[in-house]
mmCIF file of C-alpha atoms in Angstrom:
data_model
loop_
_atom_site.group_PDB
_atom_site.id
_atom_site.type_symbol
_atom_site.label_atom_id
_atom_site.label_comp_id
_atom_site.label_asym_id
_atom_site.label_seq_id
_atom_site.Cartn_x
_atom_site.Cartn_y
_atom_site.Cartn_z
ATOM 1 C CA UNK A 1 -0.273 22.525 22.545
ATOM 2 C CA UNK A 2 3.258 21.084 22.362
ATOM 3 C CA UNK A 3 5.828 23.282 23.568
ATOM 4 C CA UNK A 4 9.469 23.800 22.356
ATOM 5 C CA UNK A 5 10.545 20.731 24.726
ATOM 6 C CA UNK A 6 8.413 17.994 22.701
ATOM 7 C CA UNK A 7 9.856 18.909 19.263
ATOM 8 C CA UNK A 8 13.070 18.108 20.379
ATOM 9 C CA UNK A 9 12.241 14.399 20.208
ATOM 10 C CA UNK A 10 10.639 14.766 16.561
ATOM 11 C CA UNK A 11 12.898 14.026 13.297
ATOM 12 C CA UNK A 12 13.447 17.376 11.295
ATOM 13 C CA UNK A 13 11.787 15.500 8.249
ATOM 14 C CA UNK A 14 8.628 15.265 10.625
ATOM 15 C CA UNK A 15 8.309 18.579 11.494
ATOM 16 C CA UNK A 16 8.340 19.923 7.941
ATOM 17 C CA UNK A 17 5.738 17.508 7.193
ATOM 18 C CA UNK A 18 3.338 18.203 9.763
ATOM 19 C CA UNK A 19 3.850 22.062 9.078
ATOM 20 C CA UNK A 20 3.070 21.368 5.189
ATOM 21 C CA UNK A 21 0.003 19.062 6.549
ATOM 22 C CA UNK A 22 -1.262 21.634 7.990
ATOM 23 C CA UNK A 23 -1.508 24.038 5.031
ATOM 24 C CA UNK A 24 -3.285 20.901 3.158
ATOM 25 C CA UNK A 25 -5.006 23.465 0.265
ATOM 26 C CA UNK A 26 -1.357 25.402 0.079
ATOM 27 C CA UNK A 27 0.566 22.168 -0.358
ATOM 28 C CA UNK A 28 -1.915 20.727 -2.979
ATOM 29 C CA UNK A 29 -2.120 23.750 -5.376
ATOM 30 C CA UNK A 30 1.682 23.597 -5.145
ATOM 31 C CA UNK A 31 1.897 19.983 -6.106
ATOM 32 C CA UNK A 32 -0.377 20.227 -8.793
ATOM 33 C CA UNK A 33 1.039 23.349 -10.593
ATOM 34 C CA UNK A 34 4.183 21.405 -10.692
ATOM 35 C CA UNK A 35 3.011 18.340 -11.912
ATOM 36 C CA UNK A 36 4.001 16.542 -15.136
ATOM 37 C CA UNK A 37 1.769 15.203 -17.940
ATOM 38 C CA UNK A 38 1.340 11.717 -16.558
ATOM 39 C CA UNK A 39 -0.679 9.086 -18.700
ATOM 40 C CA UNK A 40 -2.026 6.952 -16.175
ATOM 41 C CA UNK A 41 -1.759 5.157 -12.814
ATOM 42 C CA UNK A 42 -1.811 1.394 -12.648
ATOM 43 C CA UNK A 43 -2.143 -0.053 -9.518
ATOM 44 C CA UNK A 44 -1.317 -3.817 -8.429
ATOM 45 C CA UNK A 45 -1.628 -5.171 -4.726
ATOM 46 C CA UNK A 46 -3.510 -5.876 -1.812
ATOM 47 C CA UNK A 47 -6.587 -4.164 0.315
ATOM 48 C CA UNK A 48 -4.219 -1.257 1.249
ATOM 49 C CA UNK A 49 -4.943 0.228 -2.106
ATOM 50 C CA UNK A 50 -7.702 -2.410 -3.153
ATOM 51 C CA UNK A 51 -10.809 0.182 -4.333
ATOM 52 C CA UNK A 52 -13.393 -1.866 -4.649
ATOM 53 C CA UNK A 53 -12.370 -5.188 -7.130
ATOM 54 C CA UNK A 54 -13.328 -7.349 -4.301
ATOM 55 C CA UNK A 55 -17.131 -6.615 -4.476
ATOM 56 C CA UNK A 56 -17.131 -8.538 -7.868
ATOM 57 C CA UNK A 57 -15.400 -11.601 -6.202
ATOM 58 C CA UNK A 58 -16.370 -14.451 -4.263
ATOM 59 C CA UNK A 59 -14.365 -14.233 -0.663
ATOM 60 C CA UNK A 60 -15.027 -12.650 2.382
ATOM 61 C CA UNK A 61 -12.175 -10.181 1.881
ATOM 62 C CA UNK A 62 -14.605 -7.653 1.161
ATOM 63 C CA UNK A 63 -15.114 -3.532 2.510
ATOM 64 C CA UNK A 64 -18.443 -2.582 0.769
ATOM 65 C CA UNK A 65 -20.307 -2.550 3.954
ATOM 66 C CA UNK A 66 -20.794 -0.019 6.900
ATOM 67 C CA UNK A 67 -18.761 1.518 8.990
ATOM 68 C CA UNK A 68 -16.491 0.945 5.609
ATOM 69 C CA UNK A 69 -16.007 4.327 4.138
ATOM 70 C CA UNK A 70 -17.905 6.075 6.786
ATOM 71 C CA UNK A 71 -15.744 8.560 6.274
ATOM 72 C CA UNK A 72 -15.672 8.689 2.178
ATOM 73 C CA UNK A 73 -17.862 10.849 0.386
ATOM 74 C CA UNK A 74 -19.111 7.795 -2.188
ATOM 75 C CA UNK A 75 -19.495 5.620 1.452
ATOM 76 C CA UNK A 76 -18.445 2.243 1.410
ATOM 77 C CA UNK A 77 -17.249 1.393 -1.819
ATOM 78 C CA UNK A 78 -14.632 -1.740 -1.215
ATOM 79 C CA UNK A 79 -11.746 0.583 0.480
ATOM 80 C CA UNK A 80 -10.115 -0.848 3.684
ATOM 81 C CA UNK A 81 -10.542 2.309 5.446
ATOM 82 C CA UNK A 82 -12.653 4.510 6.717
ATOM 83 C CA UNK A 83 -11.822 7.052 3.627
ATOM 84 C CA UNK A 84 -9.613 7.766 1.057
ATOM 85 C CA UNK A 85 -6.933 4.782 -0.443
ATOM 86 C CA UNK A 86 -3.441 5.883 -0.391
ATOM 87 C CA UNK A 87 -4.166 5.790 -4.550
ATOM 88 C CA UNK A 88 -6.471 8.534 -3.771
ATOM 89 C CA UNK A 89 -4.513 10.610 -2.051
ATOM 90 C CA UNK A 90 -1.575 9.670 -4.473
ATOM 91 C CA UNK A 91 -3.983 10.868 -7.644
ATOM 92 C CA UNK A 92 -4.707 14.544 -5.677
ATOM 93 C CA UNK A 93 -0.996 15.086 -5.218
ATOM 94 C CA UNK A 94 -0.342 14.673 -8.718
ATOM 95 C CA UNK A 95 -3.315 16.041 -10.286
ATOM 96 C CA UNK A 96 -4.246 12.437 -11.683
ATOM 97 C CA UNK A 97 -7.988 10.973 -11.153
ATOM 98 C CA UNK A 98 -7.889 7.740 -8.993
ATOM 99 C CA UNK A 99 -8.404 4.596 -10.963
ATOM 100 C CA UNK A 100 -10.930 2.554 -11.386
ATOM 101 C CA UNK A 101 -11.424 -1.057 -10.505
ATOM 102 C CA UNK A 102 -10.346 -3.789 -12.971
ATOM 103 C CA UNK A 103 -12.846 -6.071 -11.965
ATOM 104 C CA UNK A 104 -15.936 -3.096 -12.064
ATOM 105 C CA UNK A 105 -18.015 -4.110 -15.517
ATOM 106 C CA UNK A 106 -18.282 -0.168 -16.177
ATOM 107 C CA UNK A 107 -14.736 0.195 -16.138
ATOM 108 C CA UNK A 108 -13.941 0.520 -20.021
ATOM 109 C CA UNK A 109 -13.797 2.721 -23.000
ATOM 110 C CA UNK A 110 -12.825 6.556 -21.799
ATOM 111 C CA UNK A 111 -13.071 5.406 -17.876
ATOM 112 C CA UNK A 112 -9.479 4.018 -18.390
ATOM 113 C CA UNK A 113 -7.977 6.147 -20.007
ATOM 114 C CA UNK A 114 -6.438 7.268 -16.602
ATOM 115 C CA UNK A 115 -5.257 3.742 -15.863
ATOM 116 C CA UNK A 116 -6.783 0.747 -13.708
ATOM 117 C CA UNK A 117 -6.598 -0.118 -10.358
ATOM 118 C CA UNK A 118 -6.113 -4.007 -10.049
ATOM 119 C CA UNK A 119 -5.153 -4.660 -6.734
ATOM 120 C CA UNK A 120 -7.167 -7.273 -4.528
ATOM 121 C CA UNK A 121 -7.301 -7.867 -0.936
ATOM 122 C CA UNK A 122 -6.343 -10.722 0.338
ATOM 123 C CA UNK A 123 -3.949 -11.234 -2.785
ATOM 124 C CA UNK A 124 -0.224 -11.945 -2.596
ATOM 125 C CA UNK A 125 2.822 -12.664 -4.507
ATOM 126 C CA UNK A 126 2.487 -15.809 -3.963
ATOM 127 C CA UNK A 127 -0.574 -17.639 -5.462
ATOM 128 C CA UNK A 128 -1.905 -19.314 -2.636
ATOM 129 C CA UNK A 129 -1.833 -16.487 -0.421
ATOM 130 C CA UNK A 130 -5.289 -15.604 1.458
ATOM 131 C CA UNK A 131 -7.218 -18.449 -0.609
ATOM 132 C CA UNK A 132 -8.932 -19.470 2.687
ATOM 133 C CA UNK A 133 -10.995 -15.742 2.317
ATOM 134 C CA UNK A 134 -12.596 -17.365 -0.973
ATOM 135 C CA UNK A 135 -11.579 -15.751 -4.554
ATOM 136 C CA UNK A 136 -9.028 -13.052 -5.213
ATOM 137 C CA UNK A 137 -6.500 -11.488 -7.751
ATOM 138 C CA UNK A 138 -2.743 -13.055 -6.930
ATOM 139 C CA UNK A 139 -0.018 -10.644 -8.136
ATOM 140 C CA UNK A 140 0.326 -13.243 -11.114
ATOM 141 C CA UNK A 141 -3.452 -12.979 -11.991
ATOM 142 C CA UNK A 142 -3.091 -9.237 -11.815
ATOM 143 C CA UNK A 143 -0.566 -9.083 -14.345
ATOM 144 C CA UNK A 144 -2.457 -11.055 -16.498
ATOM 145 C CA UNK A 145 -5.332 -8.945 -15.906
ATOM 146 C CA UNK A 146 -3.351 -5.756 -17.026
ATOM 147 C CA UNK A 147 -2.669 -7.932 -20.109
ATOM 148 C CA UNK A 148 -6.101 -7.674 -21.283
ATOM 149 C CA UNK A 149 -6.561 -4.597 -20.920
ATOM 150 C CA UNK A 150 -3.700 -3.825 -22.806
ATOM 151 C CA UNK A 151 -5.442 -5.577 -25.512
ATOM 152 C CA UNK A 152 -8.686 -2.948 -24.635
ATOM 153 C CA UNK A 153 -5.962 -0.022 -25.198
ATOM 154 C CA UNK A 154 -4.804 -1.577 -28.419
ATOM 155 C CA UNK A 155 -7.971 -0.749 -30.246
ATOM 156 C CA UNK A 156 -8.208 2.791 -28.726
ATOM 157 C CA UNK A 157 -4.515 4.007 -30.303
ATOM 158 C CA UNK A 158 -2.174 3.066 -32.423
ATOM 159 C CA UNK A 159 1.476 1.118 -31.657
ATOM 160 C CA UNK A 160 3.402 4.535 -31.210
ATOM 161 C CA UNK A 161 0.614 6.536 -29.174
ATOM 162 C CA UNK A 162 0.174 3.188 -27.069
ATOM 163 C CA UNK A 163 4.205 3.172 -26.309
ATOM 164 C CA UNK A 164 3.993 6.652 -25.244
ATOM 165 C CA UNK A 165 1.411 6.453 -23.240
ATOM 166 C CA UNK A 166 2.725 3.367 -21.164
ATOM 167 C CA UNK A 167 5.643 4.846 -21.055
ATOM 168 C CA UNK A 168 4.479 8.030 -18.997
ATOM 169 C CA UNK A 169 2.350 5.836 -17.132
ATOM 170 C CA UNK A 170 3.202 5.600 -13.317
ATOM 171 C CA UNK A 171 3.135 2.342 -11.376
ATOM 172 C CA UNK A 172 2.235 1.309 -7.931
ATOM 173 C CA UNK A 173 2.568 -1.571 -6.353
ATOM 174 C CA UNK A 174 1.991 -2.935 -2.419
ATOM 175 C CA UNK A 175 2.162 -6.663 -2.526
ATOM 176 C CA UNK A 176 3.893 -8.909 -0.077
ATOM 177 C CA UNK A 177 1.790 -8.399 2.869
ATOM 178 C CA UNK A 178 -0.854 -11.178 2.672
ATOM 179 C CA UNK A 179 2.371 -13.456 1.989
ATOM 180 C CA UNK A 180 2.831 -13.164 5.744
ATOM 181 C CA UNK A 181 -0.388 -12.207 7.559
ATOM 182 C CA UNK A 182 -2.132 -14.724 5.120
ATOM 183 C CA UNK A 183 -0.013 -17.358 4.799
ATOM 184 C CA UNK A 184 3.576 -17.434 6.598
ATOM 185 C CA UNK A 185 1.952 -16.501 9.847
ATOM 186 C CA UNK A 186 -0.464 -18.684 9.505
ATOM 187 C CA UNK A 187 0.995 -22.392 9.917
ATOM 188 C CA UNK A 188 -2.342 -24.129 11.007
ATOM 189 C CA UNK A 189 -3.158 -23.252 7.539
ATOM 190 C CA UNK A 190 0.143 -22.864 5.315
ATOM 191 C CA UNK A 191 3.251 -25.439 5.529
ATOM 192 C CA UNK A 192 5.057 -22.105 3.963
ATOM 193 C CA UNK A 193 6.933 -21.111 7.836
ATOM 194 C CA UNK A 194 7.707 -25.336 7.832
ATOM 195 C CA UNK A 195 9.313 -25.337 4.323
ATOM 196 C CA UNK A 196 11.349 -21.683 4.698
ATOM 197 C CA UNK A 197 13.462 -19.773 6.976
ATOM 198 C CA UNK A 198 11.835 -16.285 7.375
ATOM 199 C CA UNK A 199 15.309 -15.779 5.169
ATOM 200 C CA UNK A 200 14.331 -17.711 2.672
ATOM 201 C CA UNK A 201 10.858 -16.848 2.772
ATOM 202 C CA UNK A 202 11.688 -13.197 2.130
ATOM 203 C CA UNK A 203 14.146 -13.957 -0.465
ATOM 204 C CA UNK A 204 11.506 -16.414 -2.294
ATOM 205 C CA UNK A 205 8.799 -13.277 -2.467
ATOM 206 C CA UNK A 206 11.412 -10.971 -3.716
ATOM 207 C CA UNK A 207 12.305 -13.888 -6.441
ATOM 208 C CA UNK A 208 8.777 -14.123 -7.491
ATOM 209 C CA UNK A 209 7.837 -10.687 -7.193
ATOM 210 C CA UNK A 210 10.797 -9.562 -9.885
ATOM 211 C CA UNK A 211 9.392 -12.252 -12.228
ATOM 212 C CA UNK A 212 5.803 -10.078 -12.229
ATOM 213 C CA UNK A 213 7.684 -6.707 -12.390
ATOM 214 C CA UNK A 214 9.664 -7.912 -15.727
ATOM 215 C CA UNK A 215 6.634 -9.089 -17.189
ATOM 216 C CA UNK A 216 4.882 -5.721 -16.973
ATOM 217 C CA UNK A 217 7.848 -4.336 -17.884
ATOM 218 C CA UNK A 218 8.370 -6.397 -21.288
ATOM 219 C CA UNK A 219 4.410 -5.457 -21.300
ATOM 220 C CA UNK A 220 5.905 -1.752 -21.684
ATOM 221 C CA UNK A 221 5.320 0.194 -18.578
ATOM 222 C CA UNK A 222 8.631 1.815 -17.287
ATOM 223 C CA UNK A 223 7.994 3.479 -14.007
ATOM 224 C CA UNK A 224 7.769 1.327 -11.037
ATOM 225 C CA UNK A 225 7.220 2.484 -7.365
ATOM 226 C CA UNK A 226 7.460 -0.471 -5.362
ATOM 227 C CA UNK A 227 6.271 -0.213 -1.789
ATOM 228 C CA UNK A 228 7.644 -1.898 1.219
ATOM 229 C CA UNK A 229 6.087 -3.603 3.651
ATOM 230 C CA UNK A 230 5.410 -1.695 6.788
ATOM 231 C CA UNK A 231 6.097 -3.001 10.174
ATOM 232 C CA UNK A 232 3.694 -5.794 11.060
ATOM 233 C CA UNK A 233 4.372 -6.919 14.001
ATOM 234 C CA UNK A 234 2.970 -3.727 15.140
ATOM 235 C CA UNK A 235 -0.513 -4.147 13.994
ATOM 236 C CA UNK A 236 -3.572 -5.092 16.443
ATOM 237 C CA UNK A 237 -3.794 -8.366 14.647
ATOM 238 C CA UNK A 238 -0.398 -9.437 15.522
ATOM 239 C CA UNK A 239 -0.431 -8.245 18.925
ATOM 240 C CA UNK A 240 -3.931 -9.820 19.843
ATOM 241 C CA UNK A 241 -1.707 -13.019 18.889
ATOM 242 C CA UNK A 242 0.080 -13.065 22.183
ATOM 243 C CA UNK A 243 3.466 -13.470 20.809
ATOM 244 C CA UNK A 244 5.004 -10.093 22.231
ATOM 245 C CA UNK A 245 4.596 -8.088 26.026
ATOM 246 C CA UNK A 246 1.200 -6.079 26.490
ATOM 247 C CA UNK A 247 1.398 -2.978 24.180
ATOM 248 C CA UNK A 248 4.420 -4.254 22.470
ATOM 249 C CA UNK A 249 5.177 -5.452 18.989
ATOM 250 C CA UNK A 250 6.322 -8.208 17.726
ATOM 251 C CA UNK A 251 9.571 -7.964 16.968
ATOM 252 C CA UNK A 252 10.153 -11.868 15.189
ATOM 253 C CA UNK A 253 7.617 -10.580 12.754
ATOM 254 C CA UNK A 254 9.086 -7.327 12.273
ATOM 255 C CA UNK A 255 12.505 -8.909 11.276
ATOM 256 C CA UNK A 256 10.762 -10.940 8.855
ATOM 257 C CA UNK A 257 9.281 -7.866 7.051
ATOM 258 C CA UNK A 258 12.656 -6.537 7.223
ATOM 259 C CA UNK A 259 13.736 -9.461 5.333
ATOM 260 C CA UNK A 260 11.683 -8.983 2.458
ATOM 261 C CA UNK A 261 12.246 -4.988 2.867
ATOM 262 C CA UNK A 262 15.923 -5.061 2.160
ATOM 263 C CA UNK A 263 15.308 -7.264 -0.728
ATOM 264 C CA UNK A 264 13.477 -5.488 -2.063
ATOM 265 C CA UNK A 265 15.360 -2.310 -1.945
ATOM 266 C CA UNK A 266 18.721 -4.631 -3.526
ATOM 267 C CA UNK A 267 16.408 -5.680 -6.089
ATOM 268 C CA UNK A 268 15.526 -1.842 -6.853
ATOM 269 C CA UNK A 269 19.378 -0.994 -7.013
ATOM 270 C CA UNK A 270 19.694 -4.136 -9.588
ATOM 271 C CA UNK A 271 16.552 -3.429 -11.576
ATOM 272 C CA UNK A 272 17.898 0.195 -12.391
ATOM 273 C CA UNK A 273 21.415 -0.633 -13.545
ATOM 274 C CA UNK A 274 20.016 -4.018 -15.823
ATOM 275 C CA UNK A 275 17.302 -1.338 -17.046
ATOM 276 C CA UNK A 276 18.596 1.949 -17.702
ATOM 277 C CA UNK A 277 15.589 2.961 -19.413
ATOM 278 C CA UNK A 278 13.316 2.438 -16.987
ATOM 279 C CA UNK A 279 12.794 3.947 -13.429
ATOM 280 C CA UNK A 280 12.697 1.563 -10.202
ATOM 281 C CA UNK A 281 12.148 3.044 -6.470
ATOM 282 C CA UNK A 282 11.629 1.796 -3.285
ATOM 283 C CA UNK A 283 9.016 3.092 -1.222
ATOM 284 C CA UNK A 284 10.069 2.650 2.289
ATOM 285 C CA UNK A 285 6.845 1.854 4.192
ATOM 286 C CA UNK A 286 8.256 0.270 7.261
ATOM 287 C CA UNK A 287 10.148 3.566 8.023
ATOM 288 C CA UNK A 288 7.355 6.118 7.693
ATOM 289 C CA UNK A 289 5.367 4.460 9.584
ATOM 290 C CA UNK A 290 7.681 3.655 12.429
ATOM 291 C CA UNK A 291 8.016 7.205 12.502
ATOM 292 C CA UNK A 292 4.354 7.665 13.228
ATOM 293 C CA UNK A 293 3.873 4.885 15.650
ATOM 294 C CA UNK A 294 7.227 6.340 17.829
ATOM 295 C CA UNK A 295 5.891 10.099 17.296
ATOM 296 C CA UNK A 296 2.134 9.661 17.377
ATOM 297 C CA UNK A 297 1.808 13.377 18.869
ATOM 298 C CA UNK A 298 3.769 15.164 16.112
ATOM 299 C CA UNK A 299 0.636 13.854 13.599
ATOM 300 C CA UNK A 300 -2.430 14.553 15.977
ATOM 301 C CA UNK A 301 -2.691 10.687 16.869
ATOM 302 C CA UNK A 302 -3.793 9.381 20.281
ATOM 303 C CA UNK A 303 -4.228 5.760 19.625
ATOM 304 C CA UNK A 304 -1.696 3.859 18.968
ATOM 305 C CA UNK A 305 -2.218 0.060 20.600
ATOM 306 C CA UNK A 306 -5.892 -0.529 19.328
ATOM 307 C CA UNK A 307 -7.982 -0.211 16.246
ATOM 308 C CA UNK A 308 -11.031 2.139 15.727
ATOM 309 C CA UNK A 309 -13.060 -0.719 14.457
ATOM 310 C CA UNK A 310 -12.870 -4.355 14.750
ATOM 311 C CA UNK A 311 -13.008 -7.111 18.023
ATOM 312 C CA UNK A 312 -11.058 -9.114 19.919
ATOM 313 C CA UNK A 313 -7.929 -7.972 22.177
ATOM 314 C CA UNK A 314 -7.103 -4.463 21.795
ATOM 315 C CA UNK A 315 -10.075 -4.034 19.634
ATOM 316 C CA UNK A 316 -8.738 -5.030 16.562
ATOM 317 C CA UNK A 317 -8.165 -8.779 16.065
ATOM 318 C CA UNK A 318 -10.237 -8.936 13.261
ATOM 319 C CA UNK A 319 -11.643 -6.726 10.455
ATOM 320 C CA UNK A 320 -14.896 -4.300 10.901
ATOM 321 C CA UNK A 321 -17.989 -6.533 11.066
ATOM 322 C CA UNK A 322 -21.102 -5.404 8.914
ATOM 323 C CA UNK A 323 -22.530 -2.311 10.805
ATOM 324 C CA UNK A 324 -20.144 -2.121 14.047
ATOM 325 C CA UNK A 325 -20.037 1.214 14.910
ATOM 326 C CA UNK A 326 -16.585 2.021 15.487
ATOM 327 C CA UNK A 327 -14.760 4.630 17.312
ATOM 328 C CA UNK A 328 -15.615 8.469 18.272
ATOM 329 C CA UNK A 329 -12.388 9.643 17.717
ATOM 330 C CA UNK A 330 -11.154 7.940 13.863
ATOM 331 C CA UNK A 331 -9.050 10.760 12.879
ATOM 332 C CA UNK A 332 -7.110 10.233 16.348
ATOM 333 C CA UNK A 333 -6.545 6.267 15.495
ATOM 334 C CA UNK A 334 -3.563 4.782 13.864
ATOM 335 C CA UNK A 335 -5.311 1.748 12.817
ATOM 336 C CA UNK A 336 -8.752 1.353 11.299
ATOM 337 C CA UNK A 337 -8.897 -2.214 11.618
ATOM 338 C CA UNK A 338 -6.704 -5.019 12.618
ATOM 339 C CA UNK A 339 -5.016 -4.843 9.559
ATOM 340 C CA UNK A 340 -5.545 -1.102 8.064
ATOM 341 C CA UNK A 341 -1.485 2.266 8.366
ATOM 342 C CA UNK A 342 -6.677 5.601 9.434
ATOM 343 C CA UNK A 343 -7.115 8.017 6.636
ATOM 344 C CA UNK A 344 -5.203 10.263 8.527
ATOM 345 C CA UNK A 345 -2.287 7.842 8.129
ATOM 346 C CA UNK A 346 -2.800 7.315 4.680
ATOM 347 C CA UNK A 347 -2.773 10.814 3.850
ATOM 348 C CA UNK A 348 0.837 11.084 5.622
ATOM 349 C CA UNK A 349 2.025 7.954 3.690
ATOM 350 C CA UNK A 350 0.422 8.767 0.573
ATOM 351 C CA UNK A 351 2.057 12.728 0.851
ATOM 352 C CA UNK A 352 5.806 11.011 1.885
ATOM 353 C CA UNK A 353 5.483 8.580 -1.144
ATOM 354 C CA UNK A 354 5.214 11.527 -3.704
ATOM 355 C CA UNK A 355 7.189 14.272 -1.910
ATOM 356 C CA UNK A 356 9.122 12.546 0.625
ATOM 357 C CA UNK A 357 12.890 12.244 0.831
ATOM 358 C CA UNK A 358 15.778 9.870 0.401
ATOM 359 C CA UNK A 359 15.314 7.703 2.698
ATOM 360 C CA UNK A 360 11.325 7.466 2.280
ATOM 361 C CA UNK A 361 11.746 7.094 -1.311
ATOM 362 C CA UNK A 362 15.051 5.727 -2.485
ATOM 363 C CA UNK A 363 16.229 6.656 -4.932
ATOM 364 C CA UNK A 364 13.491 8.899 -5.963
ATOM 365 C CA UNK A 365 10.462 9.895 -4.611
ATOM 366 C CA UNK A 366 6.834 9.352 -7.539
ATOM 367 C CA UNK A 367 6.788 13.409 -7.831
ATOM 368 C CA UNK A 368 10.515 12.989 -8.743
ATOM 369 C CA UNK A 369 9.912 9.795 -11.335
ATOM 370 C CA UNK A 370 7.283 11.701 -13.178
ATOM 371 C CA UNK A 371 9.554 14.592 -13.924
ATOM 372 C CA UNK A 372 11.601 12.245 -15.526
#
């Protein structure tokens, strides 16, 4: 039990949270009977919110294997985790079904009504991000992906119900991290960290990601949350690396991050006043979760330097293998794998990204944007 002493070391912000987490069925019946009509949710990015489009690809990005999902009621269905996606969390809080997979043949006709989920692991905003796992969506190839099934909406309404629709429609994205961890970082492989300062680098993502924002914007969609990119240098992967003190993270690939972070948060503040009928905010991953990892206690985590599953240093320098059983303890883990911010941190990142304040959401949090 943590006394009165410990809570004095815990944000204000964090101690309403955990109180709410801990009345999980309160908090969700209040969300819900205050939730908007909302259309859809259409999801682009990586395997943080990937739900399964890499089964129908050829790479070795893949999660539809034990101890994947171990924790999931449907099992292992292509989620980096050992549950729920932040998308599914995301979908409870506002009373909206989780999407299906683009790439899943039996995703069309009434199945998508409540949006598609087109977000690949592996993928980046660049193009050549992660090739060396085999086949996977890009952001670019995503977009064009949402494309057609624009076209699959076209024949199901007419131009005025379609605008409407997209228009109410929420959208998530949570791209940029394979830009480092699968290419930048990776200069036996990439000549990316040769050609760019980390500067530069982050400035070039943010570049190319507004290109693939506009486009789904002249596409008609209007409400973008755009996730940051959560501190890296803290994962298992990175620290099995060797480039930081035992138990430490590493801090030249946290600046990097932070790079592309503020960017990205500039780009939100220009996006809203070229746009003025759209909605823009900036998710800010790298502080929620630096929040957890310096206040594990306050959210009934233990673990904090190694993953549940995975091998290598700290037990975690590489993703789950088929059948490894992992840890005893997963609800008390920060990290799944090397890579993949537990359920149990998903569901505080996925409740802060809907409800959270300010400075977890900026300017709005997704509750907030579909009110408006």
């Amino acid at each position: 039990m943590v006394g009165r002493g410990r809570f004095e070391y815990v944000s204000t912000a964090t101690m309403f949270l955990v109180i709410l987490l801990s009345l999980d069925g309160i908090l969700m019946t209040q969300v819900n009977s205050q939730s908007p009509s909302i259309s859809a949710l259409f999801i682009f990015g990586d395997s943080l919110v990937d739900v399964g489009n890499n089964n129908f690809l050829n790479t070795m990005a893949k999660a539809n294997f034990f101890p994947y999902g171990i924790d999931f009621s449907n099992g292992a269905t292509g989620r980096f985790s050992n549950g729920k996606s932040p998308i599914d969390f995301i979908g409870e809080f506002l009373g909206v079904p989780s999407p299906p997979p683009f790439a899943d043949p039996s995703s069309v006709g009434s199945r998508i009504l409540n949006g598609v989920n087109f977000a690949s692991a592996s993928g980046g905003i660049l193009d050549e991000s992660g090739q060396h796992y085999g086949d996977r969506y890009s952001l670019s190839q995503q977009v064009m992906n949402f494309n057609n099934t624009l076209n699959k909406y076209k024949t199901m309404m007419n131009a005025t119900a379609l605008s409407q629709y997209l228009a109410k429609s929420i959208t998530i994205m949570v791209s940029g991290n394979n830009d480092y961890i699968n290419n930048y970082l990776l200069p036996e492989l990439y000549r990316t960290s040769s050609n760019y300062t980390a500067q530069e680098f982050g400035n070039l993502l943010v570049s190319k990601y507004k290109q693939q924002i506009m486009a789904l914007y002249n596409l008609g969609l209007r409400k973008f949350f755009l996730a940051g990119i959560a501190p890296l240098g803290c994962t298992p992967n990175q620290k099995a690396r060797g480039l930081a003190p035992p138990r430490r993270c590493v801090e030249l690939v946290n600046q990097m991050v932070r790079f592309f972070n503020e960017g990205l948060r500039s780009m939100v503040d220009q996006l809203s006043k070229n746009h003025a009928d759209a909605i823009f905010s900036y998710g800010n991953s790298y502080r929620v979760f630096e929040d957890i990892l310096n206040n594990p206690a306050a959210y009934s985590l233990s673990f904090v330097d190694r993953a549940c599953c995975g091998v290598g240093i700290y037990r975690g320098q590489l993703s789950c293998l088929p059948y490894q059983l992992p840890c005893a303890f997963r609800s008390q883990y920060i990290f799944w794998d090397a890579f993949h911010p537990t359920q149990s941190v998903i569901n505080v990142f996925s409740w802060r990204a809907v409800n959270g304040p300010p400075d977890d959401c900026y300017p709005i949090n997704i509750k907030q944007m579909a009110l408006r």
